[in-house]
Structure formats: C-alpha cells, structure tokens
CSV table of C-alpha atoms in Angstrom, one decimal:
chain,number,residue,atom,x,y,z
A,216,PRO,CA,-0.4,-0.1,-0.2
A,217,ASP,CA,0.7,3.8,-0.9
A,218,SER,CA,1.8,6.4,2.2
A,219,SER,CA,-1.1,8.2,1.7
A,220,THR,CA,-3.3,4.4,2.6
A,221,LEU,CA,-1.4,3.9,5.5
A,222,LEU,CA,-1.5,7.3,6.9
A,223,LEU,CA,-4.2,7.2,9.4
A,224,PRO,CA,-3.7,4.0,11.2
A,225,ALA,CA,-0.2,5.0,11.7
A,226,LEU,CA,-1.6,8.8,13.3
A,227,ALA,CA,-3.2,7.0,15.5
A,228,LEU,CA,0.1,4.8,16.3
A,229,ARG,CA,1.8,8.0,16.1
A,230,LEU,CA,-0.9,9.2,18.7
A,231,VAL,CA,-1.3,6.5,21.3
A,232,LYS,CA,2.3,6.5,21.2
A,233,LEU,CA,3.0,10.8,22.7
A,234,LEU,CA,0.3,10.6,25.7
A,235,GLU,CA,2.0,7.2,26.6
A,236,PRO,CA,4.7,9.6,29.2
A,237,ALA,CA,2.0,11.5,30.5
A,238,VAL,CA,0.0,9.3,32.1
A,239,ALA,CA,3.4,7.0,32.6
A,240,GLY,CA,4.4,6.9,36.4
A,241,GLY,CA,0.9,8.8,37.8
A,242,PRO,CA,-1.9,7.8,40.1
A,243,ALA,CA,-3.0,5.8,38.2
A,244,HIS,CA,-3.0,1.5,39.3
A,245,SER,CA,-1.3,0.0,34.9
A,246,PRO,CA,-1.8,3.7,33.3
A,247,GLY,CA,-1.6,3.0,29.3
A,248,VAL,CA,-3.3,4.2,26.4
A,249,ARG,CA,-5.1,1.4,23.3
A,250,LEU,CA,-6.4,1.9,20.3
A,251,THR,CA,-10.2,1.4,20.4
A,252,THR,CA,-13.4,1.0,18.2
A,253,PRO,CA,-16.0,2.4,18.6
A,254,ARG,CA,-18.0,-1.0,19.5
A,255,GLU,CA,-15.1,-1.8,22.9
A,256,LEU,CA,-15.5,2.4,23.7
A,257,ALA,CA,-19.8,1.5,24.0
A,258,HIS,CA,-18.0,-1.3,27.1
A,259,GLY,CA,-16.0,0.4,28.8
A,260,SER,CA,-12.0,0.2,29.0
A,261,SER,CA,-9.4,-0.6,31.6
A,262,GLU,CA,-7.4,2.4,33.6
A,263,GLY,CA,-6.0,4.8,31.3
A,264,LEU,CA,-6.6,6.1,28.2
A,265,THR,CA,-8.6,5.0,24.9
A,266,LEU,CA,-8.3,6.5,21.4
A,267,THR,CA,-11.3,6.3,19.4
A,268,LEU,CA,-11.4,7.4,15.5
A,269,ILE,CA,-14.4,9.1,15.8
A,270,GLY,CA,-14.3,10.7,12.0
A,271,VAL,CA,-12.3,11.7,8.1
A,272,ARG,CA,-13.9,14.1,6.5
A,273,GLU,CA,-12.4,15.5,3.7
A,274,VAL,CA,-10.6,19.7,4.6
A,275,ALA,CA,-11.6,21.0,0.3
A,276,ALA,CA,-9.4,24.7,1.5
A,277,LEU,CA,-6.4,22.7,1.8
A,278,ARG,CA,-6.5,20.0,-2.0
A,279,ASN,CA,-7.2,23.1,-3.3
A,280,ALA,CA,-4.0,24.7,-2.2
A,281,ALA,CA,-1.6,26.7,-3.7
A,282,ALA,CA,0.9,23.7,-6.0
A,283,ARG,CA,4.2,23.6,-4.7
A,284,PRO,CA,6.7,21.7,-7.3
A,285,GLY,CA,7.0,18.2,-7.1
A,286,ALA,CA,9.9,15.8,-8.3
A,287,ALA,CA,10.1,17.0,-11.6
A,288,GLY,CA,10.4,20.8,-11.0
A,289,GLU,CA,5.9,20.3,-12.0
A,290,PRO,CA,2.8,21.5,-10.1
A,291,VAL,CA,2.4,19.0,-8.1
A,292,ARG,CA,-1.7,19.6,-5.8
A,293,PRO,CA,-2.8,18.1,-2.7
A,294,THR,CA,-4.7,14.5,-3.6
A,295,LEU,CA,-5.7,13.5,-0.5
A,296,SER,CA,-6.3,16.3,1.9
A,297,ILE,CA,-8.4,14.7,5.3
A,298,GLU,CA,-9.3,15.8,8.6
A,299,ALA,CA,-8.8,12.8,11.2
A,300,GLN,CA,-10.7,13.1,14.9
A,301,TYR,CA,-9.7,10.9,17.6
A,302,LEU,CA,-12.0,11.0,20.3
A,303,VAL,CA,-9.6,10.6,23.5
A,304,THR,CA,-10.6,9.6,26.5
A,305,ALA,CA,-10.2,8.6,30.1
A,306,TRP,CA,-11.0,5.4,32.0
A,307,ALA,CA,-10.7,4.9,35.4
A,308,THR,CA,-12.7,4.3,39.2
A,309,GLN,CA,-11.9,7.1,41.3
A,310,SER,CA,-12.9,10.2,39.3
A,311,VAL,CA,-9.4,12.3,40.6
A,312,VAL,CA,-7.8,9.3,38.6
A,313,GLN,CA,-9.9,10.1,35.9
A,314,GLN,CA,-9.6,13.8,36.0
A,315,TRP,CA,-5.9,13.3,36.4
A,316,LEU,CA,-5.7,11.0,32.6
A,317,LEU,CA,-7.2,13.9,30.6
A,318,ALA,CA,-5.5,16.3,32.0
A,319,SER,CA,-2.5,14.9,32.2
A,320,ALA,CA,-3.8,14.0,27.6
A,321,LEU,CA,-4.9,17.5,27.2
A,322,ARG,CA,-0.8,19.1,29.1
A,323,GLN,CA,0.9,16.6,26.5
A,324,LEU,CA,-1.0,17.9,23.2
A,325,HIS,CA,-0.1,20.6,24.5
A,326,ARG,CA,3.7,21.0,24.7
A,327,HIS,CA,3.3,18.8,21.4
A,328,PRO,CA,0.8,20.5,19.0
A,329,VAL,CA,1.9,18.7,15.9
A,330,LEU,CA,3.4,15.5,14.3
A,331,ALA,CA,5.6,15.9,11.7
A,332,GLY,CA,4.9,13.4,8.6
A,333,SER,CA,8.9,12.1,9.3
A,334,ASP,CA,6.9,11.1,13.3
A,335,LEU,CA,4.8,8.6,11.3
A,336,VAL,CA,5.8,4.9,11.1
A,337,HIS,CA,4.8,2.7,9.1
A,338,PRO,CA,1.6,0.5,11.1
A,339,PHE,CA,3.1,-3.1,9.7
A,340,GLU,CA,6.7,-2.7,9.4
A,341,PRO,CA,7.8,-0.8,12.5
A,342,GLY,CA,10.9,0.6,12.3
A,343,THR,CA,9.8,1.4,8.7
A,344,THR,CA,9.1,5.8,8.1
A,345,LEU,CA,6.7,5.9,5.8
A,346,ASP,CA,7.2,8.0,2.4
A,347,LEU,CA,5.4,11.5,2.5
A,348,PRO,CA,6.5,14.3,1.4
A,349,ALA,CA,8.2,16.6,4.0
A,350,ASP,CA,6.8,19.7,4.6
A,351,THR,CA,3.5,16.4,5.6
A,352,ALA,CA,2.4,17.2,9.5
A,353,CYS,CA,-1.2,17.2,11.5
A,354,ARG,CA,-1.4,20.7,13.7
A,355,LEU,CA,-3.2,18.3,16.7
A,356,GLN,CA,-6.2,20.6,18.2
A,357,PRO,CA,-8.3,19.2,21.3
A,358,ARG,CA,-11.1,21.3,21.6
A,359,PHE,CA,-14.8,19.5,24.1
A,360,PRO,CA,-17.7,19.8,22.2
A,361,ASP,CA,-20.9,20.8,23.3
A,362,ALA,CA,-24.2,18.9,24.0
A,363,ALA,CA,-24.9,19.0,20.5
A,364,GLU,CA,-22.4,18.0,19.4
A,365,THR,CA,-21.6,15.2,22.0
A,366,ALA,CA,-25.0,13.7,21.7
A,367,ALA,CA,-24.3,13.8,17.4
A,368,ILE,CA,-20.7,12.0,18.3
A,369,ALA,CA,-22.2,9.4,20.5
A,370,ALA,CA,-25.2,8.5,18.0
A,371,VAL,CA,-22.5,8.4,15.2
A,372,LEU,CA,-20.7,5.7,17.8
A,373,GLY,CA,-23.4,3.8,18.8
A,374,VAL,CA,-23.0,4.2,22.3
A,375,GLU,CA,-25.9,5.6,24.4
A,376,THR,CA,-23.8,7.9,26.0
A,377,LEU,CA,-19.5,9.7,26.6
A,378,PRO,CA,-18.1,8.9,30.0
A,379,ALA,CA,-17.5,11.9,31.4
A,380,SER,CA,-14.1,13.0,30.7
A,381,PHE,CA,-13.4,12.9,26.9
A,382,VAL,CA,-11.8,15.4,24.0
A,383,VAL,CA,-11.7,15.2,20.7
A,384,VAL,CA,-8.1,16.4,19.0
A,385,GLY,CA,-7.5,16.0,15.9
A,386,GLY,CA,-6.6,18.3,12.8
A,387,PRO,CA,-5.8,18.4,9.1
A,388,LEU,CA,-3.5,16.5,6.7
A,389,ALA,CA,-2.7,17.0,3.1
A,390,LEU,CA,-0.8,14.6,1.0
A,391,ASP,CA,0.2,13.5,-2.0
C-alpha cells in the first residue's frame, strides 16, 4: 500500500506513543493508552486512556491549496486532504484519577501541538518510516464539544452516552 493509505493507522499509533509518557508513573493503577473501536468504547475500558477514530472528512481548502514543485519541477497539488478526529477518553475507577489522566493527555497535546510526517512510522513494518512529503504535518487541535455535538458523536459511535472525561483531538493533513 502507498503512504496515503497508511496515514490513518500511522497517525493513530503516533498519538498513542505521544500520550503514553503523559500517563506513565501517575496515580493510576496501571495506566496505558490503547486504540479502541466504537464497539469497544461502548463496553468501557480498563484504567488509562483510549483513542477512538470518530471521523474523517475531506478538507477542500487544503485540496485546493497552491501547487508546490514536484520532483521534476512540475506543479503538484495535494490529492488527499483530510481531517481526522479522535476521541481521547480517560477511564478510571476514581474520578480524581480519571481527571488526572485527561489533564495529563491535554498537557501532552499542548506540549506537542504538531506531529510531523517524519514522526509517522509504517503501522505494519515497525521501524520503517512512511514515504511522505517533507512538509507533511498534522496540527493537533484538542477541543471539548458542546452537548449537541457530544450527542451526535455518541450516536455515530452507537453508544447511548459518552464517558464524562473525554476530549476530541485531530487536525487537517494534506498528502500527495
């Protein structure tokens, strides 16, 4: 598969690696960060953070961005411009630990607001980087959805309600 088809799993794995140090050594019993599917999210999780892909959409403004020079000097326009959004959820048996986990994740996302394309590794061949343009990057934009958007996210995921401690993170990404 080419690099553009590997982008989402590579981005998810990089987010896990980014968030793991934030929760290590804290008050949680055995915290971790793991990827989940919407179905798994509906059944809860062990203590730690979960990362669930909740949406991918095309960003027309990026697709229509100015062309940049290609390898032979010809103009190249981005062919795939997306915004991926992940639900970062904190899980714990004690509310104070749950809040600490979420705050730790937010602090880490604030400290590392941009993931460079060079940080994304092949999801099926560890140690191999993806062949992405040098300027590929994803700006992480954590946000707290309002009640209406929270209900819409829950409906898309097929769950009645979302856990109390969560944040949506994601950002635009342009690829060749």
